[in-house]
PDB file of C-alpha atoms in Angstrom:
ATOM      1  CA  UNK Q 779     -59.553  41.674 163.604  1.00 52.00           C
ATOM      2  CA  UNK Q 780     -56.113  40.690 162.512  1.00 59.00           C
ATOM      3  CA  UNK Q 781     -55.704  40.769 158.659  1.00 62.00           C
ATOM      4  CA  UNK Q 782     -54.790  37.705 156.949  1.00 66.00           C
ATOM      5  CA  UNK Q 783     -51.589  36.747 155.042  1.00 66.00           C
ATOM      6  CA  UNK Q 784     -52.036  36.627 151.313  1.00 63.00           C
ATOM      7  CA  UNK Q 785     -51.093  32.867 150.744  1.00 64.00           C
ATOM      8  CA  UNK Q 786     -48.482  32.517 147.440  1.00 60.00           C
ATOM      9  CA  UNK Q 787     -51.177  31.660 145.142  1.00 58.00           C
ATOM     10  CA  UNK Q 788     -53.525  34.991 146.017  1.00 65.00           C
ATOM     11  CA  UNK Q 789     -50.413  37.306 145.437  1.00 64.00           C
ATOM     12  CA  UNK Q 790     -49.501  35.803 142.396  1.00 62.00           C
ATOM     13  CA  UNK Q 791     -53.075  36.328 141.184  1.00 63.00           C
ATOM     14  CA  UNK Q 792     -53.309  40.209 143.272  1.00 63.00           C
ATOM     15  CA  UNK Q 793     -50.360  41.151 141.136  1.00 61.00           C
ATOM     16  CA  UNK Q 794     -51.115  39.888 138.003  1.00 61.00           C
ATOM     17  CA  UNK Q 795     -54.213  41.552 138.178  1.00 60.00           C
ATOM     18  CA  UNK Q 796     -52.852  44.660 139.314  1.00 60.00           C
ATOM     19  CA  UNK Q 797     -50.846  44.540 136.035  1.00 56.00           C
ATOM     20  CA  UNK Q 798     -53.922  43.640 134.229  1.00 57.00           C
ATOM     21  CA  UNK Q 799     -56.020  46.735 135.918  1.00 55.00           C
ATOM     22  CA  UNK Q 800     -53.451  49.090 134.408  1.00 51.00           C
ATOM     23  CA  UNK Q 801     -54.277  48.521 130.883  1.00 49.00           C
ATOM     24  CA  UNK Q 802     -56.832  51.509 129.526  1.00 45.00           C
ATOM     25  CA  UNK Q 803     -60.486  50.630 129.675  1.00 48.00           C
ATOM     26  CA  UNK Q 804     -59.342  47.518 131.134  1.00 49.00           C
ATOM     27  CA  UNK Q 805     -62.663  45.949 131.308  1.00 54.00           C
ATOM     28  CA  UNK Q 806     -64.099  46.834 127.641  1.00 51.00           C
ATOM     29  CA  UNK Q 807     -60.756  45.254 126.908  1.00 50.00           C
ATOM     30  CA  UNK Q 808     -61.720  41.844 128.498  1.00 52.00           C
ATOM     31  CA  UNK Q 809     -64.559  41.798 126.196  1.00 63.00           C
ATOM     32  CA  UNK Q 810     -62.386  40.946 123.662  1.00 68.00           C
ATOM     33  CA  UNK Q 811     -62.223  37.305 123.460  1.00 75.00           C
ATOM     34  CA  UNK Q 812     -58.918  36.380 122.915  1.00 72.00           C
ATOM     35  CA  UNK Q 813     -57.849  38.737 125.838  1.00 72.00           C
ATOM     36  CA  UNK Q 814     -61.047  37.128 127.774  1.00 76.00           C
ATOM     37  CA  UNK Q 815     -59.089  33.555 127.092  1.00 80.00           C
ATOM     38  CA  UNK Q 816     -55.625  34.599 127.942  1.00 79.00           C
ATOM     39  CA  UNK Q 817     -56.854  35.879 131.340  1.00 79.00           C
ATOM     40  CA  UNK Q 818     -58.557  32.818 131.956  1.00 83.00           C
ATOM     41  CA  UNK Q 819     -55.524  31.021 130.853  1.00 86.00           C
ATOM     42  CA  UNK Q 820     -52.994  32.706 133.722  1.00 86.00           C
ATOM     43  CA  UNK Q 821     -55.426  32.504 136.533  1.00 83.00           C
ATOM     44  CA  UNK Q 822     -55.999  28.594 135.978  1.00 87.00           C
ATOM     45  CA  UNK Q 823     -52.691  28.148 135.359  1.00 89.00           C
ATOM     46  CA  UNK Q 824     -51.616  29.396 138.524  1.00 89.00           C
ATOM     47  CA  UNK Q 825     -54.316  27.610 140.351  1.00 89.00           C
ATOM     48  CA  UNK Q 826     -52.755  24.493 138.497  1.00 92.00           C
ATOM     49  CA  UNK Q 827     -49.064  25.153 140.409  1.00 94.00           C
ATOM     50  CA  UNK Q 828     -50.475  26.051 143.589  1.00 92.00           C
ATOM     51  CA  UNK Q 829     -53.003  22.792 143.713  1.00 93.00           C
ATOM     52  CA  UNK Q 830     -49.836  21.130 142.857  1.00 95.00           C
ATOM     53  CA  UNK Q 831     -47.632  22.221 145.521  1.00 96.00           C
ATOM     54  CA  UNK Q 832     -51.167  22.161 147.932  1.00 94.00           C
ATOM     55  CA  UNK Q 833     -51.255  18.541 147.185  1.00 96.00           C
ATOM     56  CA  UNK Q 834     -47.978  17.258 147.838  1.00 97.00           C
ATOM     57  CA  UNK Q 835     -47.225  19.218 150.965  1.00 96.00           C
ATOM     58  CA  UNK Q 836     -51.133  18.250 152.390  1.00 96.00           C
ATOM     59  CA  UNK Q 837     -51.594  14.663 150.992  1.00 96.00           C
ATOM     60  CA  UNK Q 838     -48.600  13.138 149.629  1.00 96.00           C
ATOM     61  CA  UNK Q 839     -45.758  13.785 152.244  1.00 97.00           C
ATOM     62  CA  UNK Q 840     -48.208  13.426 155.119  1.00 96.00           C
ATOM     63  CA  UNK Q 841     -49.364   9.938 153.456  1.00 96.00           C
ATOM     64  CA  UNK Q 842     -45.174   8.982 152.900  1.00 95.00           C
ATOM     65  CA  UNK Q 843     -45.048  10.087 156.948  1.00 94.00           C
ATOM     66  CA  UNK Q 844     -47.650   8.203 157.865  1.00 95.00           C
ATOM     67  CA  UNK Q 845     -45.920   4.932 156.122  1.00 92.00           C
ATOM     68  CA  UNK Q 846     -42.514   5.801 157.634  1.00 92.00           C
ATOM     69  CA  UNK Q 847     -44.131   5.213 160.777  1.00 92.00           C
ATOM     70  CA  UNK Q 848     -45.838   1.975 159.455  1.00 90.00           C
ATOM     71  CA  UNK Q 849     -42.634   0.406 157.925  1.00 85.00           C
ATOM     72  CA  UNK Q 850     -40.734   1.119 161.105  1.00 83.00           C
ATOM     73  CA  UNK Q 851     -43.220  -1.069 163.263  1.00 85.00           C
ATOM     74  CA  UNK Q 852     -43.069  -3.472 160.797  1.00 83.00           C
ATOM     75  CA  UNK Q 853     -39.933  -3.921 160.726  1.00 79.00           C
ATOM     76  CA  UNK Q 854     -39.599  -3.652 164.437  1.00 80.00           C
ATOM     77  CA  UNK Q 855     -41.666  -7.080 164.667  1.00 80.00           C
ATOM     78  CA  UNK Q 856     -40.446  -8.362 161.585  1.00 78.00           C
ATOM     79  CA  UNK Q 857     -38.410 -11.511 161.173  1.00 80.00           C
ATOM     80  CA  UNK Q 858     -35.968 -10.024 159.247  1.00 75.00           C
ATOM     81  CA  UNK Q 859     -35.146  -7.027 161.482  1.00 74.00           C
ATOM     82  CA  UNK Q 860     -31.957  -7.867 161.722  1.00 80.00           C
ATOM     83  CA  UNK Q 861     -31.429  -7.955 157.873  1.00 75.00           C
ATOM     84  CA  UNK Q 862     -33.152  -4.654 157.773  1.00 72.00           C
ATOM     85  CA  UNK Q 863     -30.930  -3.050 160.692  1.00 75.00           C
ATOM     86  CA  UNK Q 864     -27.964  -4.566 158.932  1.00 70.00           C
ATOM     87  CA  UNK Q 865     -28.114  -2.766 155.786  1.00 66.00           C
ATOM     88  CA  UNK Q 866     -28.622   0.216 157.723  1.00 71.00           C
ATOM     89  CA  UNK Q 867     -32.265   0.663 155.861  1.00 75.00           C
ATOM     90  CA  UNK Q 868     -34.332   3.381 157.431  1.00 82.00           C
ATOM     91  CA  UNK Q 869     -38.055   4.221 156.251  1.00 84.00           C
ATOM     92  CA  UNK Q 870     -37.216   7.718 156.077  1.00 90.00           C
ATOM     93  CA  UNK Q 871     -35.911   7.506 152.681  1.00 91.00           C
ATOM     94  CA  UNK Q 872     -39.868   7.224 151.938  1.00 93.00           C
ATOM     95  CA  UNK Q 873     -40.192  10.727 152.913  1.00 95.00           C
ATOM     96  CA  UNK Q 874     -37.098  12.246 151.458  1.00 96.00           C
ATOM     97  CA  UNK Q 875     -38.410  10.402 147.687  1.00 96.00           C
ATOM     98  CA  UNK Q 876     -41.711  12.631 148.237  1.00 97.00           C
ATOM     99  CA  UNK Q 877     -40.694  15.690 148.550  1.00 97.00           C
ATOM    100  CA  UNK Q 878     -38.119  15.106 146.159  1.00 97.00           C
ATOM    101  CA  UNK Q 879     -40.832  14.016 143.528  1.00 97.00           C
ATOM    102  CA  UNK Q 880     -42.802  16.658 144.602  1.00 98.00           C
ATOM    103  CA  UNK Q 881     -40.396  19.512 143.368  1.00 98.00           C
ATOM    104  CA  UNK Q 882     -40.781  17.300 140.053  1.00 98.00           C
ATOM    105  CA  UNK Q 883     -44.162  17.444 139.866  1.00 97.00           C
ATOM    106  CA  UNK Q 884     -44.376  20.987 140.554  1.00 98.00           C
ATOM    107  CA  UNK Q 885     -41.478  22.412 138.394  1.00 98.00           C
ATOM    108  CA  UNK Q 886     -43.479  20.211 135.777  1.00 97.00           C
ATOM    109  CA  UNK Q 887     -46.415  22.205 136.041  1.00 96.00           C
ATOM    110  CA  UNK Q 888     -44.341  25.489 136.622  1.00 97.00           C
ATOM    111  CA  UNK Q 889     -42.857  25.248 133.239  1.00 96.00           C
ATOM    112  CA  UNK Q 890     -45.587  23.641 131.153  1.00 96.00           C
ATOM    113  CA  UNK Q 891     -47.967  27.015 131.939  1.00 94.00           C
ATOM    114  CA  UNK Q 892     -44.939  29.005 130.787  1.00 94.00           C
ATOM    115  CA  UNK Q 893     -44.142  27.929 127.863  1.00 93.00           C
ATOM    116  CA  UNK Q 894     -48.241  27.508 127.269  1.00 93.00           C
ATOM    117  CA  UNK Q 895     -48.174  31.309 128.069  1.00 90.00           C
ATOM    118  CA  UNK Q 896     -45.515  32.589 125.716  1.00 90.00           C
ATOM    119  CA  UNK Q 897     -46.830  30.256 122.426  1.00 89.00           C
ATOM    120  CA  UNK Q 898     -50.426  31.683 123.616  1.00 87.00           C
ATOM    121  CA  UNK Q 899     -48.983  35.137 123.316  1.00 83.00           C
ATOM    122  CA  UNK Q 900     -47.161  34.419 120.175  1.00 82.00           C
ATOM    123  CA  UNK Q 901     -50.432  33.195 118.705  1.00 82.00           C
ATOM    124  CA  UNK Q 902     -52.311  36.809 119.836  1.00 76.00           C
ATOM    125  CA  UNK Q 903     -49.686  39.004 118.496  1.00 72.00           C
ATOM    126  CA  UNK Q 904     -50.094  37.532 114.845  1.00 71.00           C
ATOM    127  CA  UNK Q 905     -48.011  35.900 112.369  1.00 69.00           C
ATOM    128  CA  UNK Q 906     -44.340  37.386 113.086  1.00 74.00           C
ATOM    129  CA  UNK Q 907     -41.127  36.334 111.096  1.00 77.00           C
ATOM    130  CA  UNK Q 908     -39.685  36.310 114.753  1.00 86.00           C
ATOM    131  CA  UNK Q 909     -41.343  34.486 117.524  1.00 89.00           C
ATOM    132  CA  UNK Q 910     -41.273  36.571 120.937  1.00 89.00           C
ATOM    133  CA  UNK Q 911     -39.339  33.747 121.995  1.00 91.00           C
ATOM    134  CA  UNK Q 912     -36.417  34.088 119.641  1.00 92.00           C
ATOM    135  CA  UNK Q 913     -37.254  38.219 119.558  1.00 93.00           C
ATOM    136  CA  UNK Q 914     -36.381  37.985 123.384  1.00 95.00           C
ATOM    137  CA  UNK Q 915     -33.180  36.110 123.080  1.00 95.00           C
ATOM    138  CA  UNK Q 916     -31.494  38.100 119.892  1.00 95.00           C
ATOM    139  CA  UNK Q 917     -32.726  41.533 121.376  1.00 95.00           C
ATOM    140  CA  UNK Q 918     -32.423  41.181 125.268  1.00 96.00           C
ATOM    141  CA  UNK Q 919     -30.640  38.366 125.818  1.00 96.00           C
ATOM    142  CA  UNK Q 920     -33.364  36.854 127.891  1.00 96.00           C
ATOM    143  CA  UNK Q 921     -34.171  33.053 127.416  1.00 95.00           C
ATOM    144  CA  UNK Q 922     -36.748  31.975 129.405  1.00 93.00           C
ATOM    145  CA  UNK Q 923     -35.373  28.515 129.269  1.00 93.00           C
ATOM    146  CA  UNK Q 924     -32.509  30.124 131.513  1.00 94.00           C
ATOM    147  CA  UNK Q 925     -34.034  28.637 134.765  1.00 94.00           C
ATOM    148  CA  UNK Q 926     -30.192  29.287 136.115  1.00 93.00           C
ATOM    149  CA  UNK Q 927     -30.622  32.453 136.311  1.00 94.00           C
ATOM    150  CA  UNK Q 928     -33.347  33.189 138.547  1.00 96.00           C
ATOM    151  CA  UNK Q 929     -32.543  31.747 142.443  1.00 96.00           C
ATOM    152  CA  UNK Q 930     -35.965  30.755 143.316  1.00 97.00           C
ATOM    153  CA  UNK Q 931     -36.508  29.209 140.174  1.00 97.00           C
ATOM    154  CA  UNK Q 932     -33.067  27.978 139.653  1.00 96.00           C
ATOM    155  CA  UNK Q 933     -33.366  25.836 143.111  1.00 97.00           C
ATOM    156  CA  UNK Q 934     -36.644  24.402 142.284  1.00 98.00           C
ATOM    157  CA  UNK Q 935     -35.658  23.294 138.795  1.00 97.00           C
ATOM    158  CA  UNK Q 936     -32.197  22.057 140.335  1.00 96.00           C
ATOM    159  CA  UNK Q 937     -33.475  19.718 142.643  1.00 97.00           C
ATOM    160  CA  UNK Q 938     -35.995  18.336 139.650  1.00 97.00           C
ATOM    161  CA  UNK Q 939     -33.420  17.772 137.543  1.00 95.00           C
ATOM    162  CA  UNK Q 940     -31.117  15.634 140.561  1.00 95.00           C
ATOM    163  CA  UNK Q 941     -34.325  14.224 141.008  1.00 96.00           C
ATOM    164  CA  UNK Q 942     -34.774  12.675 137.261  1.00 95.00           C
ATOM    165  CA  UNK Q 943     -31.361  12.681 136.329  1.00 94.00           C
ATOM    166  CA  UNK Q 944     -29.184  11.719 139.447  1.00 94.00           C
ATOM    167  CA  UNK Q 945     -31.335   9.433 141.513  1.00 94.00           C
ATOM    168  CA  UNK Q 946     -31.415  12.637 144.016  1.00 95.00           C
ATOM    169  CA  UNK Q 947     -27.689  13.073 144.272  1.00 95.00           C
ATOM    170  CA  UNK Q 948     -26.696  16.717 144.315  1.00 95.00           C
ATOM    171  CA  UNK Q 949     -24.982  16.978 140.885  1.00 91.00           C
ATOM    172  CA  UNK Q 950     -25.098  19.269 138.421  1.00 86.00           C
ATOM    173  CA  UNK Q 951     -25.710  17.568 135.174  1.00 79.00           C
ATOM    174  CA  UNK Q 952     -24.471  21.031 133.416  1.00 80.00           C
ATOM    175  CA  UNK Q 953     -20.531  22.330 134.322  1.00 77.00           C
ATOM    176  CA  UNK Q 954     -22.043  25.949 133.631  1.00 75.00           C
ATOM    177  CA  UNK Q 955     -25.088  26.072 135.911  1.00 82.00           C
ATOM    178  CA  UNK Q 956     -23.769  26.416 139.294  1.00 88.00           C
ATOM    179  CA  UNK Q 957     -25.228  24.599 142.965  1.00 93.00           C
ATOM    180  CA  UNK Q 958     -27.817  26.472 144.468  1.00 94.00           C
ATOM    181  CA  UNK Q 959     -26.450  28.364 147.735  1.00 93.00           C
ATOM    182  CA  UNK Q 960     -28.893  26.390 149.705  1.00 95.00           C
ATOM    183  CA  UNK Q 961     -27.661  23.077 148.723  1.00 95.00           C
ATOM    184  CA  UNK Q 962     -23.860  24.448 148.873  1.00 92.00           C
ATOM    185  CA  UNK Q 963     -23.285  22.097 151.316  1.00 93.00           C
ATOM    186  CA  UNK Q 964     -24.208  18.694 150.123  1.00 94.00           C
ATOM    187  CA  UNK Q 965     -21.837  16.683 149.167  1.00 93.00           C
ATOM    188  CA  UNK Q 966     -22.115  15.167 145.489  1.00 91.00           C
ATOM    189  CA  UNK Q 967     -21.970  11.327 147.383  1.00 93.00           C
ATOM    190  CA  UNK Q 968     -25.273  12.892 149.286  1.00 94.00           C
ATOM    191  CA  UNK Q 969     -29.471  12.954 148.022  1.00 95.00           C
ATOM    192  CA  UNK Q 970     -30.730  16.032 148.713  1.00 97.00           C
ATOM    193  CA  UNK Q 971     -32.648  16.402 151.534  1.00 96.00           C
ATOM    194  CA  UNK Q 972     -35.707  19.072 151.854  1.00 97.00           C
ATOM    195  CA  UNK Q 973     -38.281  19.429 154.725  1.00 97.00           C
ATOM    196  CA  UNK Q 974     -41.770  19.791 153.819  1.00 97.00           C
ATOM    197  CA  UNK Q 975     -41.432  23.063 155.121  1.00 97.00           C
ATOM    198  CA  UNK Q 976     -38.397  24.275 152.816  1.00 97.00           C
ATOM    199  CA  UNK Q 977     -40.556  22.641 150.046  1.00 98.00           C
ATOM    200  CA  UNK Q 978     -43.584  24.597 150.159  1.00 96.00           C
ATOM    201  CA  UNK Q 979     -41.068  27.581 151.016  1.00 96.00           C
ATOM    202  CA  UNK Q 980     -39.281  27.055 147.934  1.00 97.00           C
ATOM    203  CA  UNK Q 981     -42.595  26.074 145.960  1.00 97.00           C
ATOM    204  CA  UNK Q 982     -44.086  29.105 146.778  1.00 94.00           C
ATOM    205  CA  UNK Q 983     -40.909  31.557 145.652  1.00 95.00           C
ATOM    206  CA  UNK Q 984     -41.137  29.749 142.464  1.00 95.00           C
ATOM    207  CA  UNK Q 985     -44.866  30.645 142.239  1.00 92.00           C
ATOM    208  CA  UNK Q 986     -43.814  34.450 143.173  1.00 91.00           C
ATOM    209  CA  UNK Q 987     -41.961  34.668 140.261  1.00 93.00           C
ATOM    210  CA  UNK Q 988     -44.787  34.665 137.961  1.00 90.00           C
ATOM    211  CA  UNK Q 989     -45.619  37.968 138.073  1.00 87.00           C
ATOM    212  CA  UNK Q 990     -42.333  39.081 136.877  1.00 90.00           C
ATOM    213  CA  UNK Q 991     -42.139  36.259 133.763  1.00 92.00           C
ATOM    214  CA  UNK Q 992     -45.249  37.722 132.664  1.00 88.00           C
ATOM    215  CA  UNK Q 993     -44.408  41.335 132.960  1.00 88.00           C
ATOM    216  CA  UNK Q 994     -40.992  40.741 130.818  1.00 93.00           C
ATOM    217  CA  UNK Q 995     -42.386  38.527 128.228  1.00 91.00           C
ATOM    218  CA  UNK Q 996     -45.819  40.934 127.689  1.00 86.00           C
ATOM    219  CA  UNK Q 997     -43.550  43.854 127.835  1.00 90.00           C
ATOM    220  CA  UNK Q 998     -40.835  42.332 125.114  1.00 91.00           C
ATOM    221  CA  UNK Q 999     -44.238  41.530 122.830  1.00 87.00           C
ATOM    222  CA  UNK Q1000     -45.039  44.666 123.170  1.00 86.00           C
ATOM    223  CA  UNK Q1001     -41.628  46.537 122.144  1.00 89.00           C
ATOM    224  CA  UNK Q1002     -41.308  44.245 119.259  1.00 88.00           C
ATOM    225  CA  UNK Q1003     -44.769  44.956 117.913  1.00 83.00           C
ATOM    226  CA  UNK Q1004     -43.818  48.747 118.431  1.00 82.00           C
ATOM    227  CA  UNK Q1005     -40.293  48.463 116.693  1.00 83.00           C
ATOM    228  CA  UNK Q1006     -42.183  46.495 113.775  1.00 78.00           C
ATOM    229  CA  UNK Q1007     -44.158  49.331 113.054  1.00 73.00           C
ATOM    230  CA  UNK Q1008     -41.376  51.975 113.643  1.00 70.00           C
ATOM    231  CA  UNK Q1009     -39.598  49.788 110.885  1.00 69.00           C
ATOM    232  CA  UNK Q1010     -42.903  50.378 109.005  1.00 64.00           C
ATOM    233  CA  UNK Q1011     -43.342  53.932 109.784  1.00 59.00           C
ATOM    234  CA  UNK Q1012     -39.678  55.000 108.849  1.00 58.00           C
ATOM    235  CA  UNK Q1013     -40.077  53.414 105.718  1.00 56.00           C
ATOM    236  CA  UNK Q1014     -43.316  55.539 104.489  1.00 54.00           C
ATOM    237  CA  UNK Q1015     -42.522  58.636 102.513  1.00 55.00           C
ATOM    238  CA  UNK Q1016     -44.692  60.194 105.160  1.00 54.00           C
ATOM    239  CA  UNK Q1017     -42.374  59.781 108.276  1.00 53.00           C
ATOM    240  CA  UNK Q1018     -41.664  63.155 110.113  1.00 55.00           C
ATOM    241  CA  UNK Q1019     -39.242  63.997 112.023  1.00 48.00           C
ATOM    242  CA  UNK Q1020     -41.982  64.399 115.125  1.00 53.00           C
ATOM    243  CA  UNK Q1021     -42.322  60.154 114.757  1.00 59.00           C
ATOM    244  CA  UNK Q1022     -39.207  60.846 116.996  1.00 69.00           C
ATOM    245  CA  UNK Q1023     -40.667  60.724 119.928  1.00 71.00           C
ATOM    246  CA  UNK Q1024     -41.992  56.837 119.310  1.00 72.00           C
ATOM    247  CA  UNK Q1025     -38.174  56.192 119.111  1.00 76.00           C
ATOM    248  CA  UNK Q1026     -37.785  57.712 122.412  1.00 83.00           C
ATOM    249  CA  UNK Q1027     -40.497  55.981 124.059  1.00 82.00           C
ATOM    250  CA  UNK Q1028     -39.089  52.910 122.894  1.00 86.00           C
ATOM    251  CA  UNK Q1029     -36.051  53.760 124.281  1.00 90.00           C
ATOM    252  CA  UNK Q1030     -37.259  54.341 127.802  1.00 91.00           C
ATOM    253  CA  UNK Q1031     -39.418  51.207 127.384  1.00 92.00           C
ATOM    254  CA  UNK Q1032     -36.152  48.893 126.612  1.00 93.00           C
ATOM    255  CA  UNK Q1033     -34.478  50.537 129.574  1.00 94.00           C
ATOM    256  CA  UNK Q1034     -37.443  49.259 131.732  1.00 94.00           C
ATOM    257  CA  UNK Q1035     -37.647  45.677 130.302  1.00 95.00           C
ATOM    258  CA  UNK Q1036     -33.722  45.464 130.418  1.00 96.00           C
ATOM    259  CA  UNK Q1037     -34.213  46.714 134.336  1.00 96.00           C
ATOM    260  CA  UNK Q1038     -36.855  44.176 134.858  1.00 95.00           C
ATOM    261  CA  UNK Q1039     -34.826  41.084 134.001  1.00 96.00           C
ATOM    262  CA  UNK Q1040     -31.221  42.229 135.678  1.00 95.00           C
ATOM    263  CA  UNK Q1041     -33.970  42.078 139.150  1.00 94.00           C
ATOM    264  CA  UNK Q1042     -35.208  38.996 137.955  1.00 95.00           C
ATOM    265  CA  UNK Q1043     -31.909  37.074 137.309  1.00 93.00           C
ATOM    266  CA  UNK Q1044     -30.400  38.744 140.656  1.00 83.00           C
TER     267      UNK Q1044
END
């Protein structure tokens, strides 16, 4: 029996809980409940962006389809056809709205359960003088507000923002944040136009990246808990000279978060 494809939404939630299953006694873990809520959180969450994007590519463009075809017999037998033919109207535009919307919609729901995510982790780790947030910024240079930066995400967020901002145009509404490659070729007098199959293509490589946001922002938590209580540690008339080796396991563990984000803002 052939095996099937994961579909976006089961590899998001396959890898997440891959990362999840590596944490020691992972399961006496979960009884924790503020672990137990966080873990809820994620896998809802990315139910929420994949009913999203399951929505709009299975009900709302086939519905904006089926009224494309509608509108043109109307206005086939209409009076006014030759109005309508005369300002060179064509029902299509219905469909090209959609999907246009529908990268709204998702990129909506995208960045809401990110943001979620990251105060959710602030609020685990403790009070802090330094949100994880800011930590990540001042430390690693990584803003998670930097949508540019990561294609998949970038083209998503892109097309939103023409969507809200510029009546679908393809312009960029910031001089710094260049066009997406696969919109290189539209010119700025053009609406960007998306199939439903490049949107659930391009839905579905924002979904992917998921796995990665989570593994940076967990991982930065946990170097800035560990250089807290390095800071703590070095301060104690007890330190030894053996505490060394937390400052070179800190070391290789920056290496790996500052590896992490160069792949994720390739």
């Amino acid at each position: 029996m052939k095996k099937q494809a994961l579909s976006s939404f089961d590899r998001a939630v396959f890898n997440i809980s891959s990362e999840f299953s590596k944490i020691p006694n992972y399961e006496k873990v979960l009884e924790d409940e503020d672990l137990k809520k966080l873990h809820t959180f994620v896998a809802v969450g990315i139910m929420s962006i994949h009913d999203a994007i399951t929505i709009v590519y299975g009900s709302f463009i086939p519905a904006a389809n089926k009224l494309v075809v509608n509108t043109r017999d109307n206005i086939q037998k209409s009076l006014f056809k030759n109005v309508f033919t005369s300002v060179n109207y064509d029902p299509v535009i219905i469909q090209h709205d959609t999907i246009r919307l529908g990268y709204v919609f998702v990129f909506h729901k995208f960045e809401v359960f990110v943001n979620q995510l990251i105060d959710m982790l602030d609020d685990l780790s403790g009070k802090k003088a330094v949100t994880v947030r800011e930590y990540a910024i001042s430390k690693f240079r990584f803003n998670v507000k930097h949508w540019y930066k990561n294609k998949a995400i970038h083209l998503v967020n892109f097309i939103s923002n023409c969507t809200k901002h510029q009546d679908g145009f393809c312009r960029s509404d910031n001089a710094s944040h260049t066009i997406p490659e696969e919109l290189n070729q539209v010119p700025e007098n053009h609406k960007i136009i998306r199939t439903a199959q490049q949107f659930k293509s391009d839905t579905n490589a924002l979904t992917d990246q998921i796995t990665s946001l989570i593994r940076i922002i967990s991982l930065i938590m946990t170097y800035q808990t560990a250089e807290n209580s390095l800071k703590n540690l070095s301060e104690s008339p007890i330190f030894e000279p053996s505490d060394d080796l937390i400052k070179s396991s800190l070391l290789i563990l920056e290496n790996s978060i500052r590896n992490l984000i160069r792949y994720y803002e390739q």
